[in-house]
Coordinates of C-alpha atoms in Angstrom, one line a residue:
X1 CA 0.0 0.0 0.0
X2 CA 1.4 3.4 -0.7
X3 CA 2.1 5.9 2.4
X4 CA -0.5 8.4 4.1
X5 CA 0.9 11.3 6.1
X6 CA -0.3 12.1 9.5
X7 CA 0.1 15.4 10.7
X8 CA -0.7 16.0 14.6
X9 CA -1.5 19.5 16.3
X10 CA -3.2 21.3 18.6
X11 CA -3.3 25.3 18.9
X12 CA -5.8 27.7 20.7
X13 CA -9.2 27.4 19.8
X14 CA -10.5 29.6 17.2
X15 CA -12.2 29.7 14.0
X16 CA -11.1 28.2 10.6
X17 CA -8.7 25.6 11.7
X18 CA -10.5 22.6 10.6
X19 CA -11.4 24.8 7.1
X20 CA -7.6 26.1 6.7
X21 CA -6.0 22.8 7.3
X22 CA -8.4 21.0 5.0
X23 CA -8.1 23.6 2.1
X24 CA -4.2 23.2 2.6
X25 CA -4.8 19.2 1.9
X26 CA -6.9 19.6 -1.3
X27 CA -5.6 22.3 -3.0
X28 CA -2.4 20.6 -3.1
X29 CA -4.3 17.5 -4.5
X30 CA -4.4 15.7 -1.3
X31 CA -7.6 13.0 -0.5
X32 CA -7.7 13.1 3.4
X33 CA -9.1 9.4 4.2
X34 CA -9.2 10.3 8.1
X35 CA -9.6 13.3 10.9
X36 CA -10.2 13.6 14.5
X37 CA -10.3 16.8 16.2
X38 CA -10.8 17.8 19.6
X39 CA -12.1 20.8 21.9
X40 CA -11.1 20.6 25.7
X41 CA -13.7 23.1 27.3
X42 CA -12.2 24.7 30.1
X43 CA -8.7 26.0 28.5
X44 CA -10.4 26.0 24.6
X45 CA -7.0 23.9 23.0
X46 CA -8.3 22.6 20.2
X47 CA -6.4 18.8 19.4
X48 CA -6.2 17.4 15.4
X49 CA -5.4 14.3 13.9
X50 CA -5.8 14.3 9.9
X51 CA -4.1 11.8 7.4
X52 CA -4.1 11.9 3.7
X53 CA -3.1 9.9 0.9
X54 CA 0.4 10.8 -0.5
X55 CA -0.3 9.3 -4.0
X56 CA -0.9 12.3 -6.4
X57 CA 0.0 14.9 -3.4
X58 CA 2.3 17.7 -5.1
X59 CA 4.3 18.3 -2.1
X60 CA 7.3 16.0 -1.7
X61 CA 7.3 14.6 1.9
X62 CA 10.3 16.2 2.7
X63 CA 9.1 19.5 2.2
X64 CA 5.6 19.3 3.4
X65 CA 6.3 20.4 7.4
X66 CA 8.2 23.4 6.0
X67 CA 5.1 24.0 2.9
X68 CA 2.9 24.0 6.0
X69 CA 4.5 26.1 8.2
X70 CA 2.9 29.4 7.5
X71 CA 0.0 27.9 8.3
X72 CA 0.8 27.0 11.4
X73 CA 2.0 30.3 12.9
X74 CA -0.9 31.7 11.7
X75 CA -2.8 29.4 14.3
X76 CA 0.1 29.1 17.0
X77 CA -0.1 25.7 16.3
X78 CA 2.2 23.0 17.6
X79 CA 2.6 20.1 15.5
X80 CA 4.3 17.2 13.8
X81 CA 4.4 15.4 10.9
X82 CA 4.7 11.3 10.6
X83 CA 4.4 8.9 7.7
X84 CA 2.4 5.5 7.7
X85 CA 5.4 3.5 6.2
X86 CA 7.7 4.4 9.2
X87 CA 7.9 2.2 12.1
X88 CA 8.7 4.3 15.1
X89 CA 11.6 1.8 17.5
X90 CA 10.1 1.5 21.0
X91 CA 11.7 0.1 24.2
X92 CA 9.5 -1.9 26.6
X93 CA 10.5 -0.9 30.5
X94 CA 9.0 -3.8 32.7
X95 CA 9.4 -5.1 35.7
X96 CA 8.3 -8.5 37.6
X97 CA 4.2 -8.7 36.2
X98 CA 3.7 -10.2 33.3
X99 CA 0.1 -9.6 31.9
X100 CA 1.5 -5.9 30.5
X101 CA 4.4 -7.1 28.6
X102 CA 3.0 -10.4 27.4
X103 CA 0.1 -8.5 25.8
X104 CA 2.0 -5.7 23.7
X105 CA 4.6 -8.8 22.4
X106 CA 1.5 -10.9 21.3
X107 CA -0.3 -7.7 19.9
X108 CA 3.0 -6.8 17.9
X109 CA 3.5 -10.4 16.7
X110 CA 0.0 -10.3 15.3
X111 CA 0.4 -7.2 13.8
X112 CA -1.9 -5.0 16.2
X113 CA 0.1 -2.7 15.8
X114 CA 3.5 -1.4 13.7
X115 CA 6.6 -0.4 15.5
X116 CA 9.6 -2.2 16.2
X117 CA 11.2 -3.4 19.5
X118 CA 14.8 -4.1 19.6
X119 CA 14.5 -3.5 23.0
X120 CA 13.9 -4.6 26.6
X121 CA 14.5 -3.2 30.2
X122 CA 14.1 -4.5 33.0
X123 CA 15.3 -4.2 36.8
X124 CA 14.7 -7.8 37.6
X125 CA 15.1 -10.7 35.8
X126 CA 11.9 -13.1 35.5
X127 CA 10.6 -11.7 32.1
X128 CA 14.4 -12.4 30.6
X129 CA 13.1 -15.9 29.2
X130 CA 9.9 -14.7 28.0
X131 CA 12.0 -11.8 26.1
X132 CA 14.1 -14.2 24.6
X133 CA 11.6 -16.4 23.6
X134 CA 10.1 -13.4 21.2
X135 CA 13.7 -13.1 19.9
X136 CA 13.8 -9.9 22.2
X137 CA 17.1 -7.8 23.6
X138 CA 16.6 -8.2 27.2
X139 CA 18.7 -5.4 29.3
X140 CA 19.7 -6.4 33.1
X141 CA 19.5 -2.9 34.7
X142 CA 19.5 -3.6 38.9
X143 CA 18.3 -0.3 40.5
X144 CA 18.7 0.7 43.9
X145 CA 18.1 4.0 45.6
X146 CA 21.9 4.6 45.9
X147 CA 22.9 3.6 41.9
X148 CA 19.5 5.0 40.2
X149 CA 21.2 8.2 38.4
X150 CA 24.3 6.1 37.5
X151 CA 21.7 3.3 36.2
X152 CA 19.3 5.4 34.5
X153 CA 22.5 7.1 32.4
X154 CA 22.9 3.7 31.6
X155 CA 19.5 3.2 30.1
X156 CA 20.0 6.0 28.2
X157 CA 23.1 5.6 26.8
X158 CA 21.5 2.2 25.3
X159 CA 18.1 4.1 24.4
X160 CA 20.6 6.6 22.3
X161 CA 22.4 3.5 20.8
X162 CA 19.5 1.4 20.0
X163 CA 17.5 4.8 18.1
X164 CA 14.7 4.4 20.4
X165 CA 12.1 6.5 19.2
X166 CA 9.7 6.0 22.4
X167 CA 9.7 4.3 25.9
X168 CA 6.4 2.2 27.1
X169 CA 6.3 1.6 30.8
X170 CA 5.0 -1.9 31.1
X171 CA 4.4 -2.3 34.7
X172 CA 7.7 -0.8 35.2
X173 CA 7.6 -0.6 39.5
X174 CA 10.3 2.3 39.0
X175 CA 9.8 6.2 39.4
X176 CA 11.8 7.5 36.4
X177 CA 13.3 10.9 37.9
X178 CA 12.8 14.1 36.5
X179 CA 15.8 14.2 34.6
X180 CA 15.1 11.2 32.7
X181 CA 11.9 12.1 31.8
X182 CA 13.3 15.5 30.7
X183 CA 15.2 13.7 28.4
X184 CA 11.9 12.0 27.0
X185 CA 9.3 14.7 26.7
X186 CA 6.1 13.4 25.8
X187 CA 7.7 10.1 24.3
X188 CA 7.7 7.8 27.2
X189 CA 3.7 6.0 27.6
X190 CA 2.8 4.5 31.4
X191 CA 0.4 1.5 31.3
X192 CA -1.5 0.9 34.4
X193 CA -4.8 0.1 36.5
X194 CA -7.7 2.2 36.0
X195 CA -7.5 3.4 39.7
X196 CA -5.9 6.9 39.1
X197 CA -6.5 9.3 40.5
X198 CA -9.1 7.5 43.0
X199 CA -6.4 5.6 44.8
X200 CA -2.8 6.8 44.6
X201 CA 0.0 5.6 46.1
X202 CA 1.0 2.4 47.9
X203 CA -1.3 -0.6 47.6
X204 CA -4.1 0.8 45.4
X205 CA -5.8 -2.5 44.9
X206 CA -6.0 -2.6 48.9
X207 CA -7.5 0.4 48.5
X208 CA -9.7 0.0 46.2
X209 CA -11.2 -3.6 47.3
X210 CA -11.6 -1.7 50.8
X211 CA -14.0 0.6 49.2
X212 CA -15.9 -2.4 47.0
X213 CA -14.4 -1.2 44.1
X214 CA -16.1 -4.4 41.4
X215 CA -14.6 -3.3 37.9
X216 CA -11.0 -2.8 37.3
X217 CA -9.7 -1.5 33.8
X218 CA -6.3 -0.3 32.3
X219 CA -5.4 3.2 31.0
X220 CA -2.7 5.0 30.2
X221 CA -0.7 8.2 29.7
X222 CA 2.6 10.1 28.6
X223 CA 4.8 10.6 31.4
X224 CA 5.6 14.2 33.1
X225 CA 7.5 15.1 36.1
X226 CA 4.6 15.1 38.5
X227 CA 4.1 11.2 39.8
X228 CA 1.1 9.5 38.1
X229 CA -0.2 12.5 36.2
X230 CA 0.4 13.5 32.6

């Protein structure tokens, strides 16, 4: 199948984005096959996802971002540019559970979803055979409280070597510190139970079977500074 581009943003609400971005599509003889916006309602940012066919667009792809930039200040908008054929290189963190990890291998290996994974790290080592058994790079990185910066330059020093493009935390039991995630802005997913922000801190299933809590989910989000927020 021939490539789509993707092109994320989100600016301050106002009128004519949807119109402006649109018009920018098919006057340069682009078919847009999908598009998502958004409104949040408090702070009015407005949030767009729209992709288009490449095949017969007159922009090359390597000059599109830069076509489209006028565009974009006129807005204020934030935004990037991605391409269907490219499959962004993402490092699994995980810990000692299982369920997390074992689902996004078997998803990948199904083809759920396209992205790479040359990469696995881990503080323990119980999910090395599972790794390995998916043909996976399984990286040993033992953290305690007085080796975490030294270990965490580690992980990034391989993160930089492997061309990780993004981190998912898959029941990774570690607080990344500020600096790391400085490092990683908005590229760095946390998976976890659907508790947050009911029942923070230790023991939240404690918590939440205390309260009769029946129905437990997943969610998930990008990682900031601020513990289990984002």
């Amino acid at each position: 199948m021939n490539p789509n581009a993707i092109l994320l943003l989100t600016c301050p609400d106002q009128k004519g984005i949807v119109a402006s971005v649109s018009n920018f599509i098919f006057h340069h003889s682009g078919n847009i096959v999908h598009a998502a916006q958004h409104t949040t309602e408090r702070s009015k940012i407005f949030f767009m996802r729209i992709e288009w066919e490449l095949e017969g667009f007159d922009i090359p792809r390597g000059k599109i971002f830069e076509t489209f930039e006028p565009l974009a200040k006129k807005f204020s908008m934030r935004c990037s540019l991605h391409f269907t054929d490219v499959a962004p290189r993402m490092a699994i963190f995980v810990s000692k559970h299982i369920h997390c990890f074992h689902d996004i291998i078997l998803r990948h290996r199904m083809g759920e979803f396209k992205c790479q994974i040359p990469l696995v790290i881990s503080n323990h080592l119980e999910l090395k055979p599972v790794a390995e058994q998916f043909g996976l790079s399984y990286l040993h990185v033992p953290i305690t409280s007085e080796n975490k910066v030294q270990q965490e330059e580690r992980e990034l020093a391989e993160l930089e070597r492997h061309r990780i493009d993004c981190i998912v935390l898959a029941r990774y039991m570690q607080v990344l510190t500020d600096r790391f995630v400085a490092r990683w802005p908005n590229r760095i997913i946390n998976i976890h139970h659907s508790f947050l922000p009911a029942f923070a801190g230790r023991s939240p299933y404690q918590q939440a079977y205390e309260r009769g809590v029946k129905i437990i989910g997943a969610t998930s989000h990008y990682v900031t500074e601020t513990l289990d927020d984002g």
